[in-house]
Amino acid sequence: MEQELDLRSYFAVLRRRYLYLVIPAILICGSVAVIAYLLPKIYQASATILVETQQIPTDLAAPTVTANAAERIHVIQQRLLARDNLLQIANKFSLYDYEGESRSPTSIVENMRDAIDIEQIDVSSRTSRRDGSVIGFTVSFEYRNPTTASRVTNELVQSILSQNVESRLSRATETSSFFRSQLDDLRQRLHVAEQKIANFKRDNNAALPETLPDRRQQLDQINAKIGELNQRIQLASSSDPALASADGGDLQSLTYSLQAQKINLDAYQKKRVAVGPLVQKGYFPKNQLAELDRQIGVTKVQIASLEAQIASKGGATLNGDLVSALKSQRDELKEQANALNANILTTPTVQAELSSLERDHQSLQSEYQQSQAKLEDAITGERLEQDRQAERFEVIEQASIPTRPTKPNRPRIIMAGSFGGFAFGAGLVVLLEMFDNSIRTAADLEKHVRLKPIAEIPYVSTIAERRRGRWRFALVVIVIVGVIIGMLTAIHFYYMPLDVLADRVWQQINIWLPISSRLIAH
Amino acid sequence: MEHIREALLKADPSLGAVKKEGAARSPAAIAPEHKNEAASVPLAQPAWKPRQVELESHHLEANRIVSAAMDDPAHVSFNILRTRVQKLQRDRNWKNFVVTSPTQGCGKTMVAVNLAFSMARNPNCRTVLVDLDLRKPSVAKTLGIASSGSIGQFLQGEGRAESCFVQINPNLIVGLNVDRTRQSSELVQSSRMGELLRFVVDSFAPDVVLYDLPPMRSSDDALAFLPKIDAALLVVASGTTTVSELDECEHQLSHLDKLLGIVINKSARDTRDYYY
């Protein structure tokens, strides 16, 4: 009962206020339809670009540019949408130059930014989610002229491709040149370090740690010699020439061999003397005599050399001389030993300094080697980019000239308009009802003043009013029928012939029907 | 046949007069069933007779007076109103009623005229309708009558009371007004008003007097007049009268203890309910 009453009261409201609902709906819907038809047609051309991953496995040849495709597309998009770039394209195709109306560069740029759309195609939804890799993207441009739209789109695509290649190449080149310069720098530093070590070694030649054992041995030998010398000095100063000199043996043997030679010479000379008469008589072979003469000569020479030797040794001369000579020799050796000792003491310090220098050198060297490896990688990357074998963009669909405008979507606009119109009308009715606090029914009266009406008199309509009402109804019916006929005619001539439309609708319905009834329908 | 008639006569003795006087006295313009009822009551007491007028049926139809012809089903609702008013009238011995409304355009004149017609159809109810809307008189216009006098003029001291009244049918007398006056409220409270009321009672011996008053919110006429009468009917137009207007008028009437009832006019209720 309550619900029925509610429905009735809604119906009464509708009857009372239908004009507020219908008139705004018709006005708004009509004006929206007119606007929808007056809006310029806009065509959208779009091209598809595929992001091809590197063909050579990345484990074998690592690319230098490692930012993911989505990020790079974003970067390129930002560059593409830069004001200068857009203005250049607008100039090239003389965009937005309708009917000679001049536009400010700012508005052109804004329009172009709205018209350009770059949409990424990713596979994250279907396959592995973690990389969310972008497999491609579409570039589209909207414009009033379909040909221009497609040409601008292709221009944009070209620009994107070249920017991609350029940026990749430049990045790879930059990387390799960075490592190159780093290597140069390192090489210089290595050189300096080496020089330093060399200089240091030269400066501390005597105290170098690697010669330490040699020097120790030398010191030992010198010390031994000093000891020997000391002994000889002692002997020499005890006035026994044989004992005085360490070389005594030597001198003695010289003296002995001198005596032996002198005896030999004597013997030879006696034999010569004895042989002389025999030779004259011819008893003695002459060649034996020459031999004998030669032996005498040799012996004489040997004696002379031995005498000279003995003289040079001087040992034979004076003991005092010998001692002083030995002393000076010993002093010399002592000096040498002192120098060696000093060197041996400074060696640890030198060693510490040297090892620090060497450490520097070593670290520089390892750094150098690492950089070299990196440079090699960078060069590989560069070559990949140069040969276009790294990840690259490939146009798989060029923008073609669109045949149908994408905007305005007239049916949708009109639908939205009619919906909006009805919503507005309904809102108006609701608002009017809300603000209307008049008494309408006995129930209202009871609610407000707690009195039942003594009588409720219906609206008394006159014959003239009823006649007018009938006329109005007839007029409304005629108008509605006329509008429907007009709409059908418009659809038939401007959108799609009605028979074709009916066929399509039937097909659509057929799809939704269950199979069994579809068979029956056929 | 005879016994039925006798039974009816017992129930209502006035029916007996139908046969005797019906044809002779009935005004020509009234529908036949009116004649029979109206003829039963003699109107001979006063020394003078109000001018008899004929009403045009289209004019009444165009002014929504349905209780005369009773073609429109809406007349049933006026009958219901009449019956309820008459019950109260008999119970409390009331005679003078006013019809008013919160604002203009509520159809109070239309309700008053229809109610008057409906009441006058009862032979025992001699009805007088007086147009006391001194600002915008409309009874004469509604009925389509040219008046020879005007209550407004009478109250101002010109003319005679007799000339303001016309007889529509034997049971219904209407006091007409054609003047539009500014000092309506003073006139309502003047001594001439008392004379008028006395004149109505004296000359017509009415069972019911209906006064059509101006809207309560447009002047104080109604308030000033209320003490002189027994009860008031408040006509409220559905969809026009607001809750606050109704509240105010109801409060004033209740305060004076004169509220007879509220009538909702122009209700959207379907009139087909009355076809029976």
PDB file of C-alpha atoms in Angstrom, chain A residues 151-353:
ATOM      1  CA  ARG A 151      52.959  12.623 -42.366  1.00  0.00           C
ATOM      2  CA  VAL A 152      53.520  14.247 -39.016  1.00  0.00           C
ATOM      3  CA  THR A 153      53.289  10.853 -37.326  1.00  0.00           C
ATOM      4  CA  ASN A 154      55.964   9.452 -39.612  1.00  0.00           C
ATOM      5  CA  GLU A 155      58.102  12.477 -38.960  1.00  0.00           C
ATOM      6  CA  LEU A 156      57.735  11.897 -35.254  1.00  0.00           C
ATOM      7  CA  VAL A 157      58.660   8.263 -35.696  1.00  0.00           C
ATOM      8  CA  GLN A 158      61.759   9.197 -37.663  1.00  0.00           C
ATOM      9  CA  SER A 159      62.696  11.676 -35.020  1.00  0.00           C
ATOM     10  CA  ILE A 160      62.275   9.075 -32.293  1.00  0.00           C
ATOM     11  CA  LEU A 161      64.354   6.510 -34.153  1.00  0.00           C
ATOM     12  CA  SER A 162      67.174   8.876 -34.909  1.00  0.00           C
ATOM     13  CA  GLN A 163      67.148  10.213 -31.387  1.00  0.00           C
ATOM     14  CA  ASN A 164      67.301   6.724 -30.018  1.00  0.00           C
ATOM     15  CA  VAL A 165      70.247   5.769 -32.201  1.00  0.00           C
ATOM     16  CA  GLU A 166      71.969   9.040 -31.526  1.00  0.00           C
ATOM     17  CA  SER A 167      71.542   8.858 -27.814  1.00  0.00           C
ATOM     18  CA  ARG A 168      72.652   5.239 -27.666  1.00  0.00           C
ATOM     19  CA  LEU A 169      75.670   5.864 -29.825  1.00  0.00           C
ATOM     20  CA  SER A 170      76.667   8.976 -28.018  1.00  0.00           C
ATOM     21  CA  ARG A 171      76.293   7.234 -24.729  1.00  0.00           C
ATOM     22  CA  ALA A 172      78.435   4.312 -25.857  1.00  0.00           C
ATOM     23  CA  THR A 173      81.056   6.645 -27.291  1.00  0.00           C
ATOM     24  CA  GLU A 174      81.053   8.718 -24.184  1.00  0.00           C
ATOM     25  CA  THR A 175      81.555   5.636 -22.090  1.00  0.00           C
ATOM     26  CA  SER A 176      84.497   4.392 -24.111  1.00  0.00           C
ATOM     27  CA  SER A 177      86.100   7.802 -24.307  1.00  0.00           C
ATOM     28  CA  PHE A 178      85.705   8.147 -20.582  1.00  0.00           C
ATOM     29  CA  PHE A 179      87.600   4.951 -20.010  1.00  0.00           C
ATOM     30  CA  ARG A 180      90.166   5.975 -22.564  1.00  0.00           C
ATOM     31  CA  SER A 181      90.897   9.201 -20.842  1.00  0.00           C
ATOM     32  CA  GLN A 182      90.974   7.395 -17.548  1.00  0.00           C
ATOM     33  CA  LEU A 183      93.518   4.975 -18.953  1.00  0.00           C
ATOM     34  CA  ASP A 184      95.651   7.822 -20.239  1.00  0.00           C
ATOM     35  CA  ASP A 185      95.581   9.398 -16.886  1.00  0.00           C
ATOM     36  CA  LEU A 186      96.509   6.164 -15.185  1.00  0.00           C
ATOM     37  CA  ARG A 187      99.319   5.566 -17.600  1.00  0.00           C
ATOM     38  CA  GLN A 188     100.732   8.957 -16.811  1.00  0.00           C
ATOM     39  CA  ARG A 189     100.542   8.289 -13.158  1.00  0.00           C
ATOM     40  CA  LEU A 190     102.161   4.890 -13.567  1.00  0.00           C
ATOM     41  CA  HIS A 191     104.973   6.489 -15.445  1.00  0.00           C
ATOM     42  CA  VAL A 192     105.485   9.021 -12.726  1.00  0.00           C
ATOM     43  CA  ALA A 193     105.506   6.277 -10.121  1.00  0.00           C
ATOM     44  CA  GLU A 194     108.029   4.253 -12.036  1.00  0.00           C
ATOM     45  CA  GLN A 195     110.236   7.281 -12.468  1.00  0.00           C
ATOM     46  CA  LYS A 196     110.067   7.913  -8.796  1.00  0.00           C
ATOM     47  CA  ILE A 197     111.169   4.377  -7.984  1.00  0.00           C
ATOM     48  CA  ALA A 198     114.035   4.599 -10.448  1.00  0.00           C
ATOM     49  CA  ASN A 199     115.190   7.900  -9.048  1.00  0.00           C
ATOM     50  CA  PHE A 200     114.973   6.624  -5.545  1.00  0.00           C
ATOM     51  CA  LYS A 201     116.968   3.556  -6.409  1.00  0.00           C
ATOM     52  CA  ARG A 202     119.600   5.623  -8.076  1.00  0.00           C
ATOM     53  CA  ASP A 203     119.811   7.989  -5.153  1.00  0.00           C
ATOM     54  CA  ASN A 204     120.076   5.175  -2.653  1.00  0.00           C
ATOM     55  CA  ASN A 205     122.172   2.956  -4.822  1.00  0.00           C
ATOM     56  CA  ALA A 206     124.599   1.900  -2.103  1.00  0.00           C
ATOM     57  CA  ALA A 207     121.960   1.135   0.450  1.00  0.00           C
ATOM     58  CA  LEU A 208     119.624  -0.870  -1.670  1.00  0.00           C
ATOM     59  CA  PRO A 209     118.220  -3.853   0.179  1.00  0.00           C
ATOM     60  CA  GLU A 210     118.846  -6.296  -2.620  1.00  0.00           C
ATOM     61  CA  THR A 211     122.646  -5.814  -2.354  1.00  0.00           C
ATOM     62  CA  LEU A 212     122.691  -6.285   1.360  1.00  0.00           C
ATOM     63  CA  PRO A 213     124.023  -9.885   1.394  1.00  0.00           C
ATOM     64  CA  ASP A 214     126.792  -8.976  -1.077  1.00  0.00           C
ATOM     65  CA  ARG A 215     127.788  -6.080   1.020  1.00  0.00           C
ATOM     66  CA  ARG A 216     127.874  -8.196   4.127  1.00  0.00           C
ATOM     67  CA  GLN A 217     130.134 -10.705   2.378  1.00  0.00           C
ATOM     68  CA  GLN A 218     132.368  -7.918   1.156  1.00  0.00           C
ATOM     69  CA  LEU A 219     132.581  -6.539   4.668  1.00  0.00           C
ATOM     70  CA  ASP A 220     133.573  -9.948   5.947  1.00  0.00           C
ATOM     71  CA  GLN A 221     136.297 -10.256   3.305  1.00  0.00           C
ATOM     72  CA  ILE A 222     137.581  -6.787   4.054  1.00  0.00           C
ATOM     73  CA  ASN A 223     137.621  -7.560   7.720  1.00  0.00           C
ATOM     74  CA  ALA A 224     139.560 -10.757   6.988  1.00  0.00           C
ATOM     75  CA  LYS A 225     142.072  -8.861   4.864  1.00  0.00           C
ATOM     76  CA  ILE A 226     142.478  -6.282   7.586  1.00  0.00           C
ATOM     77  CA  GLY A 227     143.245  -9.075   9.979  1.00  0.00           C
ATOM     78  CA  GLU A 228     145.872 -10.505   7.586  1.00  0.00           C
ATOM     79  CA  LEU A 229     147.429  -7.127   7.048  1.00  0.00           C
ATOM     80  CA  ASN A 230     147.635  -6.626  10.771  1.00  0.00           C
ATOM     81  CA  GLN A 231     149.507  -9.887  10.997  1.00  0.00           C
ATOM     82  CA  ARG A 232     151.940  -8.947   8.267  1.00  0.00           C
ATOM     83  CA  ILE A 233     152.566  -5.574   9.805  1.00  0.00           C
ATOM     84  CA  GLN A 234     153.398  -7.325  13.011  1.00  0.00           C
ATOM     85  CA  LEU A 235     155.787  -9.686  11.191  1.00  0.00           C
ATOM     86  CA  ALA A 236     157.444  -6.911   9.216  1.00  0.00           C
ATOM     87  CA  SER A 237     158.005  -4.839  12.289  1.00  0.00           C
ATOM     88  CA  SER A 238     159.736  -7.912  13.948  1.00  0.00           C
ATOM     89  CA  SER A 239     162.699  -7.419  11.410  1.00  0.00           C
ATOM     90  CA  ASP A 240     162.668 -10.846   9.943  1.00  0.00           C
ATOM     91  CA  PRO A 241     162.342 -10.296   6.259  1.00  0.00           C
ATOM     92  CA  ALA A 242     161.150 -13.788   5.736  1.00  0.00           C
ATOM     93  CA  LEU A 243     158.628 -13.351   8.368  1.00  0.00           C
ATOM     94  CA  ALA A 244     158.173  -9.670   7.797  1.00  0.00           C
ATOM     95  CA  SER A 245     156.220 -10.006   4.732  1.00  0.00           C
ATOM     96  CA  ALA A 246     153.305 -12.049   3.973  1.00  0.00           C
ATOM     97  CA  ASP A 247     154.767 -12.037   0.541  1.00  0.00           C
ATOM     98  CA  GLY A 248     157.977 -13.365   1.951  1.00  0.00           C
ATOM     99  CA  GLY A 249     157.444 -16.743   0.424  1.00  0.00           C
ATOM    100  CA  ASP A 250     156.945 -15.212  -2.845  1.00  0.00           C
ATOM    101  CA  LEU A 251     160.066 -13.067  -2.656  1.00  0.00           C
ATOM    102  CA  GLN A 252     162.111 -15.977  -1.382  1.00  0.00           C
ATOM    103  CA  SER A 253     161.028 -18.187  -4.222  1.00  0.00           C
ATOM    104  CA  LEU A 254     161.888 -15.345  -6.565  1.00  0.00           C
ATOM    105  CA  THR A 255     165.298 -15.101  -4.973  1.00  0.00           C
ATOM    106  CA  TYR A 256     165.740 -18.837  -5.174  1.00  0.00           C
ATOM    107  CA  SER A 257     164.708 -18.975  -8.813  1.00  0.00           C
ATOM    108  CA  LEU A 258     167.127 -16.050  -9.432  1.00  0.00           C
ATOM    109  CA  GLN A 259     169.909 -18.008  -7.869  1.00  0.00           C
ATOM    110  CA  ALA A 260     168.844 -21.074  -9.859  1.00  0.00           C
ATOM    111  CA  GLN A 261     168.883 -19.088 -13.051  1.00  0.00           C
ATOM    112  CA  LYS A 262     172.264 -17.624 -12.202  1.00  0.00           C
ATOM    113  CA  ILE A 263     173.589 -21.168 -11.657  1.00  0.00           C
ATOM    114  CA  ASN A 264     172.023 -22.209 -14.962  1.00  0.00           C
ATOM    115  CA  LEU A 265     173.673 -19.245 -16.716  1.00  0.00           C
ATOM    116  CA  ASP A 266     176.973 -20.155 -15.167  1.00  0.00           C
ATOM    117  CA  ALA A 267     176.595 -23.718 -16.339  1.00  0.00           C
ATOM    118  CA  TYR A 268     175.611 -22.564 -19.830  1.00  0.00           C
ATOM    119  CA  GLN A 269     178.484 -20.091 -20.019  1.00  0.00           C
ATOM    120  CA  LYS A 270     181.022 -22.786 -18.820  1.00  0.00           C
ATOM    121  CA  LYS A 271     179.635 -25.220 -21.331  1.00  0.00           C
ATOM    122  CA  ARG A 272     179.968 -22.550 -24.026  1.00  0.00           C
ATOM    123  CA  VAL A 273     183.456 -21.886 -23.085  1.00  0.00           C
ATOM    124  CA  ALA A 274     184.138 -25.629 -23.096  1.00  0.00           C
ATOM    125  CA  VAL A 275     182.325 -26.171 -26.319  1.00  0.00           C
ATOM    126  CA  GLY A 276     183.965 -23.242 -28.114  1.00  0.00           C
ATOM    127  CA  PRO A 277     187.209 -25.120 -29.367  1.00  0.00           C
ATOM    128  CA  LEU A 278     185.099 -28.085 -30.326  1.00  0.00           C
ATOM    129  CA  VAL A 279     182.913 -25.993 -32.526  1.00  0.00           C
ATOM    130  CA  GLN A 280     185.930 -24.557 -34.285  1.00  0.00           C
ATOM    131  CA  LYS A 281     187.145 -27.993 -34.902  1.00  0.00           C
ATOM    132  CA  GLY A 282     183.798 -29.053 -35.918  1.00  0.00           C
ATOM    133  CA  TYR A 283     183.108 -31.576 -33.326  1.00  0.00           C
ATOM    134  CA  PHE A 284     180.167 -29.839 -31.974  1.00  0.00           C
ATOM    135  CA  PRO A 285     177.084 -29.269 -34.242  1.00  0.00           C
ATOM    136  CA  LYS A 286     176.574 -25.656 -34.874  1.00  0.00           C
ATOM    137  CA  ASN A 287     172.827 -25.793 -34.250  1.00  0.00           C
ATOM    138  CA  GLN A 288     173.552 -27.123 -30.772  1.00  0.00           C
ATOM    139  CA  LEU A 289     175.721 -24.128 -30.214  1.00  0.00           C
ATOM    140  CA  ALA A 290     172.892 -21.738 -31.351  1.00  0.00           C
ATOM    141  CA  GLU A 291     170.584 -23.509 -29.009  1.00  0.00           C
ATOM    142  CA  LEU A 292     172.990 -23.042 -26.242  1.00  0.00           C
ATOM    143  CA  ASP A 293     173.399 -19.344 -27.085  1.00  0.00           C
ATOM    144  CA  ARG A 294     169.596 -18.930 -27.111  1.00  0.00           C
ATOM    145  CA  GLN A 295     169.349 -20.647 -23.736  1.00  0.00           C
ATOM    146  CA  ILE A 296     171.994 -18.323 -22.383  1.00  0.00           C
ATOM    147  CA  GLY A 297     170.043 -15.330 -23.723  1.00  0.00           C
ATOM    148  CA  VAL A 298     166.745 -16.549 -22.234  1.00  0.00           C
ATOM    149  CA  THR A 299     168.289 -17.201 -18.944  1.00  0.00           C
ATOM    150  CA  LYS A 300     169.864 -13.764 -18.914  1.00  0.00           C
ATOM    151  CA  VAL A 301     166.432 -12.243 -19.645  1.00  0.00           C
ATOM    152  CA  GLN A 302     164.839 -14.323 -16.918  1.00  0.00           C
ATOM    153  CA  ILE A 303     167.478 -13.252 -14.493  1.00  0.00           C
ATOM    154  CA  ALA A 304     166.910  -9.647 -15.409  1.00  0.00           C
ATOM    155  CA  SER A 305     163.135 -10.002 -15.008  1.00  0.00           C
ATOM    156  CA  LEU A 306     163.504 -11.784 -11.745  1.00  0.00           C
ATOM    157  CA  GLU A 307     165.861  -9.090 -10.501  1.00  0.00           C
ATOM    158  CA  ALA A 308     163.357  -6.519 -11.590  1.00  0.00           C
ATOM    159  CA  GLN A 309     160.589  -8.422  -9.885  1.00  0.00           C
ATOM    160  CA  ILE A 310     162.511  -8.630  -6.725  1.00  0.00           C
ATOM    161  CA  ALA A 311     163.324  -4.983  -6.947  1.00  0.00           C
ATOM    162  CA  SER A 312     159.716  -4.057  -7.483  1.00  0.00           C
ATOM    163  CA  LYS A 313     158.615  -6.041  -4.506  1.00  0.00           C
ATOM    164  CA  GLY A 314     160.933  -3.943  -2.640  1.00  0.00           C
ATOM    165  CA  GLY A 315     160.551  -6.495  -0.031  1.00  0.00           C
ATOM    166  CA  ALA A 316     164.003  -7.175  -0.448  1.00  0.00           C
ATOM    167  CA  THR A 317     164.766  -3.509   0.187  1.00  0.00           C
ATOM    168  CA  LEU A 318     163.671  -2.180   3.575  1.00  0.00           C
ATOM    169  CA  ASN A 319     161.338  -3.511   6.308  1.00  0.00           C
ATOM    170  CA  GLY A 320     160.219   0.018   7.289  1.00  0.00           C
ATOM    171  CA  ASP A 321     158.922   0.738   3.871  1.00  0.00           C
ATOM    172  CA  LEU A 322     157.034  -2.484   3.860  1.00  0.00           C
ATOM    173  CA  VAL A 323     155.285  -1.795   7.168  1.00  0.00           C
ATOM    174  CA  SER A 324     154.156   1.636   6.187  1.00  0.00           C
ATOM    175  CA  ALA A 325     152.824   0.340   2.917  1.00  0.00           C
ATOM    176  CA  LEU A 326     150.935  -2.374   4.695  1.00  0.00           C
ATOM    177  CA  LYS A 327     149.459   0.141   7.163  1.00  0.00           C
ATOM    178  CA  SER A 328     148.210   2.425   4.513  1.00  0.00           C
ATOM    179  CA  GLN A 329     146.660  -0.557   2.795  1.00  0.00           C
ATOM    180  CA  ARG A 330     144.970  -1.536   6.046  1.00  0.00           C
ATOM    181  CA  ASP A 331     143.638   1.975   6.642  1.00  0.00           C
ATOM    182  CA  GLU A 332     142.133   2.000   3.223  1.00  0.00           C
ATOM    183  CA  LEU A 333     140.389  -1.247   3.892  1.00  0.00           C
ATOM    184  CA  LYS A 334     139.121   0.052   7.202  1.00  0.00           C
ATOM    185  CA  GLU A 335     137.583   3.020   5.542  1.00  0.00           C
ATOM    186  CA  GLN A 336     135.848   0.760   3.083  1.00  0.00           C
ATOM    187  CA  ALA A 337     134.533  -1.329   5.916  1.00  0.00           C
ATOM    188  CA  ASN A 338     133.173   1.730   7.690  1.00  0.00           C
ATOM    189  CA  ALA A 339     131.344   2.878   4.563  1.00  0.00           C
ATOM    190  CA  LEU A 340     129.836  -0.556   4.116  1.00  0.00           C
ATOM    191  CA  ASN A 341     128.722  -0.613   7.701  1.00  0.00           C
ATOM    192  CA  ALA A 342     126.979   2.739   7.329  1.00  0.00           C
ATOM    193  CA  ASN A 343     125.163   1.520   4.214  1.00  0.00           C
ATOM    194  CA  ILE A 344     124.024  -1.614   5.907  1.00  0.00           C
ATOM    195  CA  LEU A 345     122.528   0.441   8.740  1.00  0.00           C
ATOM    196  CA  THR A 346     120.506   2.732   6.465  1.00  0.00           C
ATOM    197  CA  THR A 347     119.139  -0.141   4.408  1.00  0.00           C
ATOM    198  CA  PRO A 348     115.862  -0.767   6.446  1.00  0.00           C
ATOM    199  CA  THR A 349     114.749   2.852   6.077  1.00  0.00           C
ATOM    200  CA  VAL A 350     115.448   2.763   2.391  1.00  0.00           C
ATOM    201  CA  GLN A 351     113.581  -0.483   2.145  1.00  0.00           C
ATOM    202  CA  ALA A 352     110.446   0.972   3.812  1.00  0.00           C
ATOM    203  CA  GLU A 353     110.404   3.943   1.513  1.00  0.00           C
TER     204      GLU A 353
END
